[in-house]
Amino acid sequence: MEKNIRIAQMQVSKEKNDTLVASGVGSGIGLAVYDPVSKVGGILHFILPDSTLEKGAAEKQPLMFADTGIPELLEAFSALGGQKDRIKVLAIGGSEIMNQSEPHSIGKKNRTALAKCLVAVDIDLDIEDMGGNVNRSLKLEIDTGDVFVKTSRNPQEVKI
Amino acid sequence: MTAIQELIKEIKKLKPIPAVINRIIEAVDQPGSSMDEIAAIIKYDPAVTAMLLKTCNSAFFGLKNPAESVEEAAMFLGTDQIVELVLLKSGAAIMTGKQEGYGLQEGAMWKYAVSSALIAKQVARQLSMENINTIFTAALLKDLGKIILDGVVADKIQKIDQLVVENNFSFQEAEKQVIGIDHAELGAMIAKMWKFSPRMVKIIRNHHLQDESMQAEKDIIVVYLADCICMMLGLAVGADALSYQFHTQAMDALGLDAEGVSRIMASFTADMDDVEALLEIL
């Protein structure tokens, strides 16, 4: 079953027929995790780096932010039997509008926040496709762990 | 006949928005016009009234008793809200199709338009601006030009992409270079032919702030910012993606720093369920 992940949402699954899809990842980041042994996978689509920005929004939707969303994704991944020592991690997104330089570069801030959050839990990022002015989509097949990415510039999906 | 003349011919084939909608747009543009006057315009058009009542009485609004007249709908929901619904419904009639040249599936341009309009309204309110309805409508209709330009963009997408990737052109600059006209310019032509107010035409024409002299005009900047936020959030974004210029000085003109922009994104996203539910009933 195809499960779509909107902005500020996540899905984790170990159902072999499931395919998780995050479409339309812009400055936010689509973060996929997968354990090839237990075949547990998940995707989070966060859009902003830091939950201290807006307390009300963070309480209502913690998955909106890197610092509150990533721990929730990892917790849900573990709860289904995913193990940290086998985890494969892939990230897409973090794009910018042309000349969107500091301090307005939200894509870059998201990329930095992602790196910081992964270091904090001692997890490496295995594959990434981030930055530029493109919009991306990410698909994760739970049974195989295969990941496909397509971009606004190349609508043919590519297995990575 | 030149390519641009062909495009203008295409505009004439578009089903224009109903006259009553034009009168509402004209009225919302007038600083002195009251919401009651606008409600009065709606009530004399039976088709628009019927559509409005059907929408107001949908489960989305959860009214205890169904509204049976424009006055009742205005009383239950507020005149502001019913005007907004009429504008949204009229936009849906022309913008829900697919635009394959721009890589937009059916409904994608519409979702982008509605999200832009809601964000623009949120920002305009936050900044206590007076012409909120004009800003809302302009944000909703700003990409009208894409409907006409779509077929040509589909044919020329490789050349356009090449200019974007290799020459650092914005998508709009590349459209202009390759086709001779861009979607904002064409959108403004449509708006003019449909007799929108000069202000609305100006906002649509300049919604990417390509002309630096527009970067001091707050209503245009609000529509521009709403567009930028939709791009960053990836809300039904097409082939043009984030390939437009960001103008920091425009944010300064609104008095918004980077955190301020992020807060607007957060607050809109927190209400995303409501936006999805609203799209369902339009």
Short mmCIF file of C-alpha atoms in Angstrom, two decimals:
data_model
loop_
_atom_site.label_atom_id
_atom_site.label_comp_id
_atom_site.label_asym_id
_atom_site.label_seq_id
_atom_site.Cartn_x
_atom_site.Cartn_y
_atom_site.Cartn_z
CA MET A 1 0.00 0.00 0.00
CA GLU A 2 1.34 3.42 -0.94
CA LYS A 3 1.43 5.76 2.04
CA ASN A 4 1.94 9.46 1.39
CA ILE A 5 3.81 11.60 3.84
CA ARG A 6 2.82 15.25 3.79
CA ILE A 7 4.93 18.08 5.18
CA ALA A 8 5.40 17.80 8.95
CA GLN A 9 4.39 14.12 8.95
CA MET A 10 6.11 10.74 9.18
CA GLN A 11 5.30 7.10 8.55
CA VAL A 12 7.08 3.98 9.76
CA SER A 13 6.24 0.49 8.60
CA LYS A 14 7.31 -3.14 8.50
CA GLU A 15 4.51 -4.24 6.18
CA LYS A 16 6.21 -5.71 3.14
CA ASN A 17 3.58 -4.40 0.75
CA ASP A 18 4.01 -0.83 1.93
CA THR A 19 5.72 1.90 -0.07
CA LEU A 20 6.32 5.19 1.71
CA VAL A 21 6.31 8.33 -0.44
CA ALA A 22 7.25 11.91 0.40
CA SER A 23 6.36 14.08 -2.60
CA GLY A 24 7.24 17.71 -2.98
CA VAL A 25 10.26 18.13 -0.76
CA GLY A 26 11.54 21.70 -1.17
CA SER A 27 13.56 23.46 1.52
CA GLY A 28 12.41 20.86 4.00
CA ILE A 29 14.08 17.48 4.26
CA GLY A 30 12.78 14.00 3.50
CA LEU A 31 14.67 11.67 5.82
CA ALA A 32 14.43 7.92 5.22
CA VAL A 33 15.63 5.23 7.63
CA TYR A 34 15.74 1.48 7.00
CA ASP A 35 16.90 -1.65 8.78
CA PRO A 36 17.65 -4.32 6.11
CA VAL A 37 17.40 -7.20 8.59
CA SER A 38 14.12 -6.48 10.38
CA LYS A 39 12.85 -4.70 7.23
CA VAL A 40 11.56 -1.74 9.18
CA GLY A 41 11.57 1.59 7.41
CA GLY A 42 10.34 5.11 7.87
CA ILE A 43 10.27 8.57 6.33
CA LEU A 44 9.98 11.95 8.06
CA HIS A 45 9.37 15.19 6.13
CA PHE A 46 10.39 18.10 8.36
CA ILE A 47 10.40 21.70 7.12
CA LEU A 48 12.20 23.80 9.73
CA PRO A 49 15.31 23.30 11.85
CA ASP A 50 14.44 24.31 15.36
CA SER A 51 11.30 23.88 17.49
CA THR A 52 12.14 26.77 19.80
CA LEU A 53 11.02 29.05 16.94
CA GLU A 54 7.31 28.64 17.58
CA LYS A 55 6.25 26.83 20.71
CA GLY A 56 2.58 26.49 19.79
CA ALA A 57 3.33 25.00 16.38
CA ALA A 58 5.94 22.66 17.90
CA GLU A 59 3.44 21.36 20.45
CA LYS A 60 0.78 20.84 17.79
CA GLN A 61 3.12 19.31 15.20
CA PRO A 62 6.55 18.30 16.57
CA LEU A 63 7.30 16.53 13.28
CA MET A 64 7.58 19.93 11.63
CA PHE A 65 11.02 20.51 13.13
CA ALA A 66 14.33 18.64 12.83
CA ASP A 67 15.13 18.69 16.55
CA THR A 68 11.76 17.26 17.64
CA GLY A 69 10.88 15.24 14.52
CA ILE A 70 14.06 13.19 14.13
CA PRO A 71 13.93 11.72 17.69
CA GLU A 72 10.26 10.80 17.09
CA LEU A 73 11.14 9.05 13.82
CA LEU A 74 13.95 7.08 15.48
CA GLU A 75 11.73 6.13 18.41
CA ALA A 76 8.97 4.85 16.10
CA PHE A 77 11.59 2.99 14.03
CA SER A 78 12.92 1.26 17.17
CA ALA A 79 9.43 0.49 18.45
CA LEU A 80 8.79 -1.58 15.28
CA GLY A 81 12.05 -3.50 15.72
CA GLY A 82 14.46 -1.34 13.74
CA GLN A 83 17.99 -1.42 15.16
CA LYS A 84 20.29 1.55 15.27
CA ASP A 85 23.45 -0.49 14.57
CA ARG A 86 21.99 -1.65 11.23
CA ILE A 87 20.27 1.58 10.24
CA LYS A 88 20.64 2.96 6.72
CA VAL A 89 19.93 6.67 6.43
CA LEU A 90 19.15 8.74 3.35
CA ALA A 91 18.16 12.40 3.05
CA ILE A 92 16.83 14.55 0.21
CA GLY A 93 15.73 18.20 0.02
CA GLY A 94 17.19 21.25 1.69
CA SER A 95 16.75 23.25 -1.53
CA GLU A 96 16.88 27.00 -1.84
CA ILE A 97 15.31 29.72 -3.94
CA MET A 98 17.98 31.36 -6.14
CA ASN A 99 20.21 33.73 -4.14
CA GLN A 100 18.44 32.87 -0.89
CA SER A 101 21.51 33.61 1.17
CA GLU A 102 22.05 33.80 4.93
CA PRO A 103 20.17 34.40 7.13
CA HIS A 104 17.18 33.52 4.92
CA SER A 105 18.51 30.20 3.61
CA ILE A 106 16.07 27.81 5.26
CA GLY A 107 17.26 24.88 3.13
CA LYS A 108 20.80 25.28 4.38
CA LYS A 109 19.62 25.64 7.98
CA ASN A 110 17.67 22.41 7.61
CA ARG A 111 20.73 20.61 6.24
CA THR A 112 22.80 21.85 9.17
CA ALA A 113 20.12 20.87 11.68
CA LEU A 114 19.91 17.39 10.16
CA ALA A 115 23.66 16.89 10.47
CA LYS A 116 23.61 18.12 14.07
CA CYS A 117 20.70 15.88 15.10
CA LEU A 118 22.32 12.79 13.53
CA VAL A 119 25.67 13.50 15.24
CA ALA A 120 23.84 13.83 18.56
CA VAL A 121 22.52 10.25 18.23
CA ASP A 122 25.70 8.93 16.61
CA ILE A 123 24.11 7.94 13.30
CA ASP A 124 25.78 8.45 9.90
CA LEU A 125 24.04 9.75 6.83
CA ASP A 126 24.67 7.11 4.12
CA ILE A 127 23.26 8.79 1.03
CA GLU A 128 22.15 12.33 0.36
CA ASP A 129 20.76 14.35 -2.51
CA MET A 130 20.34 17.86 -1.18
CA GLY A 131 20.55 21.52 -2.13
CA GLY A 132 20.08 23.34 -5.43
CA ASN A 133 16.84 24.93 -6.66
CA VAL A 134 14.94 21.71 -7.38
CA ASN A 135 11.98 20.04 -5.77
CA ARG A 136 12.34 16.34 -4.99
CA SER A 137 10.25 13.26 -4.22
CA LEU A 138 11.34 10.20 -2.27
CA LYS A 139 9.96 6.65 -2.33
CA LEU A 140 10.97 3.79 0.00
CA GLU A 141 9.87 0.20 -0.59
CA ILE A 142 9.62 -1.56 2.73
CA ASP A 143 10.15 -5.12 1.47
CA THR A 144 13.36 -4.40 -0.44
CA GLY A 145 14.63 -1.18 1.14
CA ASP A 146 14.95 0.22 -2.37
CA VAL A 147 14.84 3.99 -2.52
CA PHE A 148 13.82 6.04 -5.56
CA VAL A 149 14.25 9.79 -6.02
CA LYS A 150 12.84 12.07 -8.69
CA THR A 151 13.33 15.77 -9.14
CA SER A 152 11.37 18.58 -10.74
CA ARG A 153 14.08 18.75 -13.41
CA ASN A 154 14.15 15.00 -14.03
CA PRO A 155 10.70 13.50 -13.47
CA GLN A 156 11.98 9.96 -14.22
CA GLU A 157 12.53 8.31 -10.84
CA VAL A 158 16.04 7.06 -10.17
CA LYS A 159 16.91 4.20 -7.84
CA ILE A 160 19.66 5.21 -5.44
CA MET B 1 0.86 35.61 -36.61
CA THR B 2 3.61 35.83 -33.94
CA ALA B 3 3.84 33.38 -31.06
CA ILE B 4 2.65 36.09 -28.68
CA GLN B 5 -0.33 36.93 -30.88
CA GLU B 6 -1.18 33.20 -30.87
CA LEU B 7 -1.08 33.21 -27.06
CA ILE B 8 -3.36 36.25 -26.88
CA LYS B 9 -5.78 34.39 -29.14
CA GLU B 10 -5.67 31.50 -26.66
CA ILE B 11 -6.64 33.87 -23.82
CA LYS B 12 -9.85 34.69 -25.69
CA LYS B 13 -10.71 30.97 -25.69
CA LEU B 14 -10.48 30.77 -21.88
CA LYS B 15 -13.80 30.69 -20.12
CA PRO B 16 -13.72 34.01 -18.29
CA ILE B 17 -14.70 34.24 -14.65
CA PRO B 18 -18.39 35.15 -14.17
CA ALA B 19 -19.25 38.84 -14.25
CA VAL B 20 -20.46 38.73 -10.65
CA ILE B 21 -16.99 37.66 -9.52
CA ASN B 22 -15.53 40.63 -11.35
CA ARG B 23 -17.93 42.92 -9.52
CA ILE B 24 -16.90 41.37 -6.21
CA ILE B 25 -13.22 41.77 -7.05
CA GLU B 26 -13.88 45.39 -8.05
CA ALA B 27 -15.73 45.98 -4.79
CA VAL B 28 -13.05 44.39 -2.59
CA ASP B 29 -10.55 46.68 -4.30
CA GLN B 30 -12.44 49.79 -3.19
CA PRO B 31 -11.16 50.92 0.21
CA GLY B 32 -14.56 52.37 1.15
CA SER B 33 -16.75 49.41 0.22
CA SER B 34 -18.40 47.52 3.04
CA MET B 35 -18.69 43.78 3.33
CA ASP B 36 -22.48 44.19 3.30
CA GLU B 37 -22.31 45.79 -0.15
CA ILE B 38 -20.27 42.84 -1.36
CA ALA B 39 -22.75 40.35 0.12
CA ALA B 40 -25.49 42.23 -1.75
CA ILE B 41 -23.68 41.66 -5.05
CA ILE B 42 -23.48 37.92 -4.35
CA LYS B 43 -27.13 37.58 -3.46
CA TYR B 44 -28.35 38.80 -6.86
CA ASP B 45 -26.60 35.98 -8.67
CA PRO B 46 -28.60 32.77 -8.15
CA ALA B 47 -25.89 30.39 -9.39
CA VAL B 48 -23.22 31.87 -7.15
CA THR B 49 -25.64 31.99 -4.22
CA ALA B 50 -26.55 28.31 -4.66
CA MET B 51 -22.90 27.33 -4.87
CA LEU B 52 -22.09 29.40 -1.80
CA LEU B 53 -24.90 27.91 0.30
CA LYS B 54 -23.95 24.36 -0.72
CA THR B 55 -20.37 25.01 0.36
CA CYS B 56 -21.36 26.75 3.62
CA ASN B 57 -23.64 23.86 4.53
CA SER B 58 -20.96 21.22 3.94
CA ALA B 59 -19.67 19.27 6.93
CA PHE B 60 -16.47 21.35 6.85
CA PHE B 61 -18.18 24.29 8.55
CA GLY B 62 -20.30 22.20 10.94
CA LEU B 63 -23.23 24.64 11.04
CA LYS B 64 -25.96 23.57 13.47
CA ASN B 65 -28.70 24.84 11.16
CA PRO B 66 -28.18 25.09 7.42
CA ALA B 67 -27.82 28.60 6.01
CA GLU B 68 -30.71 29.33 3.65
CA SER B 69 -29.70 32.76 2.38
CA VAL B 70 -26.57 34.80 1.73
CA GLU B 71 -27.47 36.89 4.81
CA GLU B 72 -27.64 33.77 7.00
CA ALA B 73 -24.38 32.45 5.60
CA ALA B 74 -22.76 35.83 6.31
CA MET B 75 -24.22 35.83 9.82
CA PHE B 76 -22.97 32.31 10.60
CA LEU B 77 -19.56 32.51 8.96
CA GLY B 78 -18.82 36.22 8.61
CA THR B 79 -19.05 38.17 5.39
CA ASP B 80 -15.29 38.06 5.00
CA GLN B 81 -15.39 34.27 4.89
CA ILE B 82 -18.23 34.01 2.38
CA VAL B 83 -16.53 36.47 0.01
CA GLU B 84 -13.41 34.37 0.28
CA LEU B 85 -15.38 31.21 -0.52
CA VAL B 86 -16.94 32.78 -3.61
CA LEU B 87 -13.51 33.88 -4.85
CA LEU B 88 -12.05 30.44 -4.17
CA LYS B 89 -14.90 28.69 -5.94
CA SER B 90 -14.54 30.92 -9.01
CA GLY B 91 -10.79 30.28 -9.06
CA ALA B 92 -11.39 26.53 -8.85
CA ALA B 93 -13.45 26.67 -12.01
CA ILE B 94 -10.46 27.85 -14.07
CA MET B 95 -7.41 26.52 -12.23
CA THR B 96 -8.03 22.90 -11.30
CA GLY B 97 -6.86 21.36 -14.58
CA LYS B 98 -3.41 19.91 -15.16
CA GLN B 99 -0.52 21.88 -16.63
CA GLU B 100 1.80 19.26 -18.05
CA GLY B 101 4.36 21.72 -19.42
CA TYR B 102 4.91 22.93 -15.88
CA GLY B 103 4.88 19.36 -14.55
CA LEU B 104 1.67 19.95 -12.60
CA GLN B 105 -0.79 17.12 -12.20
CA GLU B 106 -4.52 17.73 -12.01
CA GLY B 107 -5.31 19.92 -9.01
CA ALA B 108 -1.68 20.80 -8.27
CA MET B 109 -1.80 24.38 -9.54
CA TRP B 110 -5.02 24.85 -7.63
CA LYS B 111 -3.55 23.58 -4.35
CA TYR B 112 -0.59 25.91 -4.86
CA ALA B 113 -2.92 28.84 -5.61
CA VAL B 114 -5.13 28.27 -2.56
CA SER B 115 -2.12 27.82 -0.27
CA SER B 116 -0.56 31.04 -1.63
CA ALA B 117 -3.78 32.94 -1.09
CA LEU B 118 -4.18 31.70 2.49
CA ILE B 119 -0.56 32.50 3.35
CA ALA B 120 -0.84 35.96 1.75
CA LYS B 121 -3.96 36.65 3.79
CA GLN B 122 -2.22 35.51 6.99
CA VAL B 123 0.75 37.82 6.31
CA ALA B 124 -1.47 40.76 5.32
CA ARG B 125 -3.43 40.38 8.57
CA GLN B 126 -0.25 40.10 10.61
CA LEU B 127 0.99 43.34 9.04
CA SER B 128 -2.43 45.00 9.56
CA MET B 129 -2.75 45.81 5.88
CA GLU B 130 -5.96 47.32 4.57
CA ASN B 131 -6.41 45.63 1.20
CA ILE B 132 -6.44 42.03 2.44
CA ASN B 133 -9.06 40.83 -0.06
CA THR B 134 -7.15 42.25 -3.02
CA ILE B 135 -3.97 40.57 -1.79
CA PHE B 136 -5.85 37.29 -1.25
CA THR B 137 -7.35 37.37 -4.75
CA ALA B 138 -4.12 38.40 -6.47
CA ALA B 139 -2.25 35.58 -4.70
CA LEU B 140 -4.95 33.14 -5.80
CA LEU B 141 -4.88 34.17 -9.47
CA LYS B 142 -1.23 35.20 -9.93
CA ASP B 143 -0.31 32.13 -12.04
CA LEU B 144 -3.22 32.42 -14.50
CA GLY B 145 -0.65 32.97 -17.23
CA LYS B 146 0.65 29.41 -16.78
CA ILE B 147 -2.67 28.02 -18.04
CA ILE B 148 -2.08 29.66 -21.44
CA LEU B 149 1.70 29.29 -21.53
CA ASP B 150 1.61 25.59 -20.59
CA GLY B 151 1.59 24.13 -24.10
CA VAL B 152 4.49 26.32 -25.26
CA VAL B 153 6.49 25.59 -22.09
CA ALA B 154 5.95 21.86 -22.74
CA ASP B 155 7.52 22.25 -26.20
CA LYS B 156 10.41 24.43 -25.03
CA ILE B 157 11.14 22.96 -21.60
CA GLN B 158 14.61 21.70 -22.58
CA LYS B 159 15.74 25.15 -23.72
CA ILE B 160 14.20 26.76 -20.64
CA ASP B 161 15.88 24.25 -18.31
CA GLN B 162 19.19 24.74 -20.08
CA LEU B 163 19.11 28.48 -19.40
CA VAL B 164 18.16 27.85 -15.75
CA VAL B 165 20.87 25.24 -15.16
CA GLU B 166 23.71 26.58 -17.28
CA ASN B 167 23.13 30.32 -17.32
CA ASN B 168 21.61 30.83 -13.87
CA PHE B 169 18.41 32.31 -15.34
CA SER B 170 15.31 32.27 -13.18
CA PHE B 171 12.50 30.19 -14.73
CA GLN B 172 10.64 33.41 -15.49
CA GLU B 173 13.68 34.97 -17.20
CA ALA B 174 14.13 31.76 -19.21
CA GLU B 175 10.45 31.79 -20.29
CA LYS B 176 10.87 35.37 -21.48
CA GLN B 177 14.11 34.58 -23.32
CA VAL B 178 12.82 31.43 -25.04
CA ILE B 179 9.15 32.28 -25.64
CA GLY B 180 9.27 36.08 -25.70
CA ILE B 181 6.81 36.44 -22.82
CA ASP B 182 6.68 35.05 -19.26
CA HIS B 183 3.77 33.68 -17.23
CA ALA B 184 3.49 36.80 -15.03
CA GLU B 185 3.26 39.09 -18.05
CA LEU B 186 0.70 36.83 -19.69
CA GLY B 187 -1.27 36.53 -16.42
CA ALA B 188 -1.44 40.32 -16.25
CA MET B 189 -2.74 40.39 -19.86
CA ILE B 190 -5.50 37.94 -18.93
CA ALA B 191 -6.35 39.98 -15.82
CA LYS B 192 -6.54 43.12 -17.95
CA MET B 193 -8.72 41.47 -20.59
CA TRP B 194 -11.02 40.27 -17.82
CA LYS B 195 -11.18 43.85 -16.57
CA PHE B 196 -9.55 43.30 -13.19
CA SER B 197 -8.50 46.51 -11.43
CA PRO B 198 -5.17 48.09 -12.42
CA ARG B 199 -3.85 47.25 -8.94
CA MET B 200 -4.66 43.55 -9.32
CA VAL B 201 -3.07 43.54 -12.79
CA LYS B 202 0.05 45.17 -11.35
CA ILE B 203 0.37 42.62 -8.53
CA ILE B 204 -0.04 39.69 -10.93
CA ARG B 205 2.48 41.23 -13.37
CA ASN B 206 5.09 41.71 -10.64
CA HIS B 207 4.52 38.78 -8.30
CA HIS B 208 8.11 37.56 -8.75
CA LEU B 209 9.46 41.08 -8.02
CA GLN B 210 11.53 40.89 -11.19
CA ASP B 211 11.38 44.68 -11.39
CA GLU B 212 13.36 46.08 -8.45
CA SER B 213 11.25 49.24 -8.34
CA MET B 214 8.36 47.06 -7.08
CA GLN B 215 10.29 45.98 -4.00
CA ALA B 216 8.87 48.81 -1.93
CA GLU B 217 5.21 48.00 -2.67
CA LYS B 218 3.98 46.01 0.27
CA ASP B 219 0.96 44.30 -1.27
CA ILE B 220 3.11 42.99 -4.13
CA ILE B 221 5.76 41.81 -1.67
CA VAL B 222 3.18 39.95 0.42
CA VAL B 223 2.02 38.01 -2.67
CA TYR B 224 5.67 37.38 -3.59
CA LEU B 225 6.46 36.12 -0.08
CA ALA B 226 3.45 33.77 -0.11
CA ASP B 227 4.75 32.35 -3.39
CA CYS B 228 8.26 31.88 -1.93
CA ILE B 229 6.83 30.08 1.10
CA CYS B 230 4.85 27.68 -1.11
CA MET B 231 8.04 26.94 -3.07
CA MET B 232 10.00 26.27 0.11
CA LEU B 233 7.25 24.05 1.52
CA GLY B 234 7.12 22.17 -1.79
CA LEU B 235 3.35 22.52 -1.97
CA ALA B 236 2.42 21.11 -5.39
CA VAL B 237 5.48 22.71 -6.97
CA GLY B 238 6.07 22.06 -10.68
CA ALA B 239 8.99 22.00 -13.11
CA ASP B 240 9.93 25.58 -12.22
CA ALA B 241 10.48 24.43 -8.61
CA LEU B 242 12.51 26.99 -6.62
CA SER B 243 14.09 28.55 -9.71
CA TYR B 244 13.14 32.13 -8.94
CA GLN B 245 15.10 34.97 -7.40
CA PHE B 246 14.97 35.59 -3.65
CA HIS B 247 14.96 39.28 -2.67
CA THR B 248 16.16 39.86 0.88
CA GLN B 249 15.50 43.61 0.63
CA ALA B 250 11.81 42.88 0.03
CA MET B 251 11.64 41.02 3.35
CA ASP B 252 13.30 44.04 4.95
CA ALA B 253 10.63 46.29 3.43
CA LEU B 254 7.97 44.20 5.20
CA GLY B 255 9.99 44.31 8.43
CA LEU B 256 10.32 40.52 8.40
CA ASP B 257 13.57 38.85 9.39
CA ALA B 258 14.42 35.20 8.66
CA GLU B 259 12.76 34.03 11.89
CA GLY B 260 9.63 35.97 11.01
CA VAL B 261 9.39 34.17 7.66
CA SER B 262 9.97 30.79 9.38
CA ARG B 263 7.21 31.57 11.87
CA ILE B 264 4.75 32.21 9.04
CA MET B 265 5.74 28.83 7.53
CA ALA B 266 5.26 27.11 10.90
CA SER B 267 1.92 28.67 11.58
CA PHE B 268 0.56 27.82 8.10
CA THR B 269 1.84 24.24 8.34
CA ALA B 270 0.26 23.80 11.78
CA ASP B 271 -3.11 24.47 10.11
CA MET B 272 -2.42 22.20 7.13
CA ASP B 273 -5.27 19.82 8.06
CA ASP B 274 -7.73 22.71 7.70
CA VAL B 275 -6.23 23.64 4.33
CA GLU B 276 -6.60 20.05 3.06
CA ALA B 277 -10.19 19.95 4.33
CA LEU B 278 -10.94 23.26 2.62
CA LEU B 279 -9.51 21.96 -0.67
CA GLU B 280 -11.85 18.97 -0.39
CA ILE B 281 -14.96 21.16 -0.45
CA LEU B 282 -13.85 23.56 -3.21
#
